[in-house]
XYZ file of C-alpha atoms in Angstrom:
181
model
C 112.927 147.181 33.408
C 114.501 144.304 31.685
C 116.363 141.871 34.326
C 119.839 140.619 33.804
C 120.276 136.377 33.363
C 121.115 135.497 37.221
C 122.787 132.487 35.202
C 127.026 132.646 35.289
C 128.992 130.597 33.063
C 131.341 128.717 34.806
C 133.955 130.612 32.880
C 132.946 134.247 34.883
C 133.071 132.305 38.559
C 136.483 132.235 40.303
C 137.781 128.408 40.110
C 136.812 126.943 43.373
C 139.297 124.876 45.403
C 138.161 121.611 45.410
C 138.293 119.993 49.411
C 140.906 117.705 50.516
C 140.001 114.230 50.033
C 137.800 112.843 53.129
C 136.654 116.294 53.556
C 133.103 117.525 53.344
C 133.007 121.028 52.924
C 129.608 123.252 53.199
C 129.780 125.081 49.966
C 128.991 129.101 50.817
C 126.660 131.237 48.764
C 124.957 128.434 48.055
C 121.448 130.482 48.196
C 122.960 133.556 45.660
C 120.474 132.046 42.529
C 117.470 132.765 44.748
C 118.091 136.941 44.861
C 116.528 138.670 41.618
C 120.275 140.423 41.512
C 119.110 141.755 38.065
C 116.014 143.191 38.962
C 117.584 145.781 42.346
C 120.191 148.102 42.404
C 123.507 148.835 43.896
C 125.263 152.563 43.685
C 126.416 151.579 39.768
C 122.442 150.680 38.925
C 121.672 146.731 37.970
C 123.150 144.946 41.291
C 123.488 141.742 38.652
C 127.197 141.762 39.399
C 127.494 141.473 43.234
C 127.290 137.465 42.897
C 130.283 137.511 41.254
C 131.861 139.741 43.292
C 130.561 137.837 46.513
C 132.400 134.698 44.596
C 135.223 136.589 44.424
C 135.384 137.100 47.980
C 134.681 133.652 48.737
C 136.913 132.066 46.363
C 139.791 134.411 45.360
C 143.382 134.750 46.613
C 143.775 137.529 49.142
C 144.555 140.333 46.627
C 141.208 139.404 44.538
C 139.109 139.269 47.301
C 140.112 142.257 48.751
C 139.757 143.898 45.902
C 136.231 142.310 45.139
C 135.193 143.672 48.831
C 136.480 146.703 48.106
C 134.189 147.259 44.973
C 130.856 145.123 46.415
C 131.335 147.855 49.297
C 131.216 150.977 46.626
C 128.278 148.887 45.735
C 126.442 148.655 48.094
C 127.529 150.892 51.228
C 129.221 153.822 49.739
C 131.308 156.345 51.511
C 130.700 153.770 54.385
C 127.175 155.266 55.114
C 125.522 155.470 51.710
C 123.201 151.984 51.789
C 121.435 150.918 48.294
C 118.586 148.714 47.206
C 120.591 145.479 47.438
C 122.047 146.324 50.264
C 119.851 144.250 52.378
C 119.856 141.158 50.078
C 123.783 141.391 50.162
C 123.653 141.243 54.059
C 122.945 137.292 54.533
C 125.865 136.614 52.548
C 128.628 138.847 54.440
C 127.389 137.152 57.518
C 128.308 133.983 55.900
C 131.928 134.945 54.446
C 132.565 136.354 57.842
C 132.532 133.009 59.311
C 134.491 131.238 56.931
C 137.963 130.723 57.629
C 139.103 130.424 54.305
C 137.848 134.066 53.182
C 140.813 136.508 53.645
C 139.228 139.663 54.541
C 136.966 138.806 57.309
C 137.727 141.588 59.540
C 136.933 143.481 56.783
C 133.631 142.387 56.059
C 132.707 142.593 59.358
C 133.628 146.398 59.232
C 131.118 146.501 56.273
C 128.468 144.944 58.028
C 129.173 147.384 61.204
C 128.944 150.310 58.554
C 125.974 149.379 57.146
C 124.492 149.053 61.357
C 125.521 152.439 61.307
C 123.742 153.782 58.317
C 121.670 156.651 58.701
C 122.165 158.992 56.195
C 118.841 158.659 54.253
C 116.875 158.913 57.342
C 119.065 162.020 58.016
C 118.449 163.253 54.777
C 114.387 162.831 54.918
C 114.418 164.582 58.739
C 115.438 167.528 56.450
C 113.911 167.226 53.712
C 110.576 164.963 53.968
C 109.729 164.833 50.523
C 112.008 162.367 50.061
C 109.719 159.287 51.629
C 107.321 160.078 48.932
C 109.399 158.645 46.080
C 108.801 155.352 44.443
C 111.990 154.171 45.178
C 112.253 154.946 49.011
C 115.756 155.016 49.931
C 115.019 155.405 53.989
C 113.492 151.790 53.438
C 116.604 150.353 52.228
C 118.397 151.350 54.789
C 115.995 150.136 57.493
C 115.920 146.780 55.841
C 119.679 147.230 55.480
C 120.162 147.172 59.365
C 117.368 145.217 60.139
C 119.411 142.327 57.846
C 122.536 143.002 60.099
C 120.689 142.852 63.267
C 118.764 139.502 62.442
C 122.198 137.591 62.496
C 124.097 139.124 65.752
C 123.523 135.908 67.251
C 126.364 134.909 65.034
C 128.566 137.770 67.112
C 129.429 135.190 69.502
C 131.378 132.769 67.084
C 133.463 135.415 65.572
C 134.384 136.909 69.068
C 136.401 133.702 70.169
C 137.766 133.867 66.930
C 142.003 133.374 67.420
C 142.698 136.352 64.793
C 142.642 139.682 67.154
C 141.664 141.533 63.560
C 138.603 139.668 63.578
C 137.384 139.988 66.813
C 138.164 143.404 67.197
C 136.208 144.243 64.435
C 133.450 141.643 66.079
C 133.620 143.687 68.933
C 133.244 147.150 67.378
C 130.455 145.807 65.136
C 128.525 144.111 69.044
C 129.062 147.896 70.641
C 126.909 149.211 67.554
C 124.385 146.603 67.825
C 124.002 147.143 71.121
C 124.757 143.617 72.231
């Protein structure tokens, strides 16, 4: 399989706001170059393009981000129970937009990452039909890695429940009742 460069010129990244002065400001995604993006798939086949749309998120005005969240989610959780290959490698980084109060969609991130709790439609599929597991490309393990990424950050629940926005901790809440926590 030939792998995609994981390097962006600075021409495809959203322009970044730059911190007011006296500020230090954590820079998010910071870990993206470390994911083989190139080398898994999403739902559209090379997931080389989810940095960019993480970025996007990050970075973009509320119409772009939403509308980078909207296609990393057709990505990567489709039909809201449909988990890929980089699904689990995307996970880490929703956790950390979540928390950032200058991302516009958080609510709706955190509805992703309650989604992809929830997924269980290839284990569904291979109670049915078994043969499934057998593949080289085992989709039941992506989705167990998929909510095993989710689950490894719910101590981060309690932050985003004492959020002010009621959006964002309802959707905290929902996302707590499926992890059982």
């Amino acid at each position: 399989m030939r792998s995609a460069s994981t390097e962006h010129p600075s021409s495809e990244r959203p322009q970044r706001p730059d911190a007011p002065a006296g500020v230090t400001r954590a820079t998010p995604l910071t870990a993206l170059d470390g994911v083989p993006w190139g080398d898994i798939q999403d739902s559209t086949g090379s997931a080389a393009a989810i940095p960019l749309l993480l970025n996007g998120i990050a970075w973009g005005d509320p119409d772009t981000a939403r509308s980078a969240l909207e296609d990393l989610r057709k990505r990567i959780c489709q039909f809201g129970f449909v988990v890929e290959q980089a699904t689990a490698a995307t996970v880490p980084f929703l956790w950390e937009l979540a928390k950032l109060p200058q991302v516009t969609c958080r609510a709706q991130i955190i509805q992703l990452l309650k989604s992809i709790a929830d997924a269980r439609q290839w284990e569904s599929t291979a109670a049915v039909y078994p043969k499934l597991l057998n593949h080289r490309e085992n989709p039941v393990v992506w989705e167990r890695a998929a909510r095993r990424a989710v689950r490894a950050r719910r101590g981060e629940l309690g932050r985003l429940l004492e959020d002010e926005d009621s959006e964002i901790a309802r959707a905290t809440n929902e996302l707590a009742r499926s992890l059982g926590t």
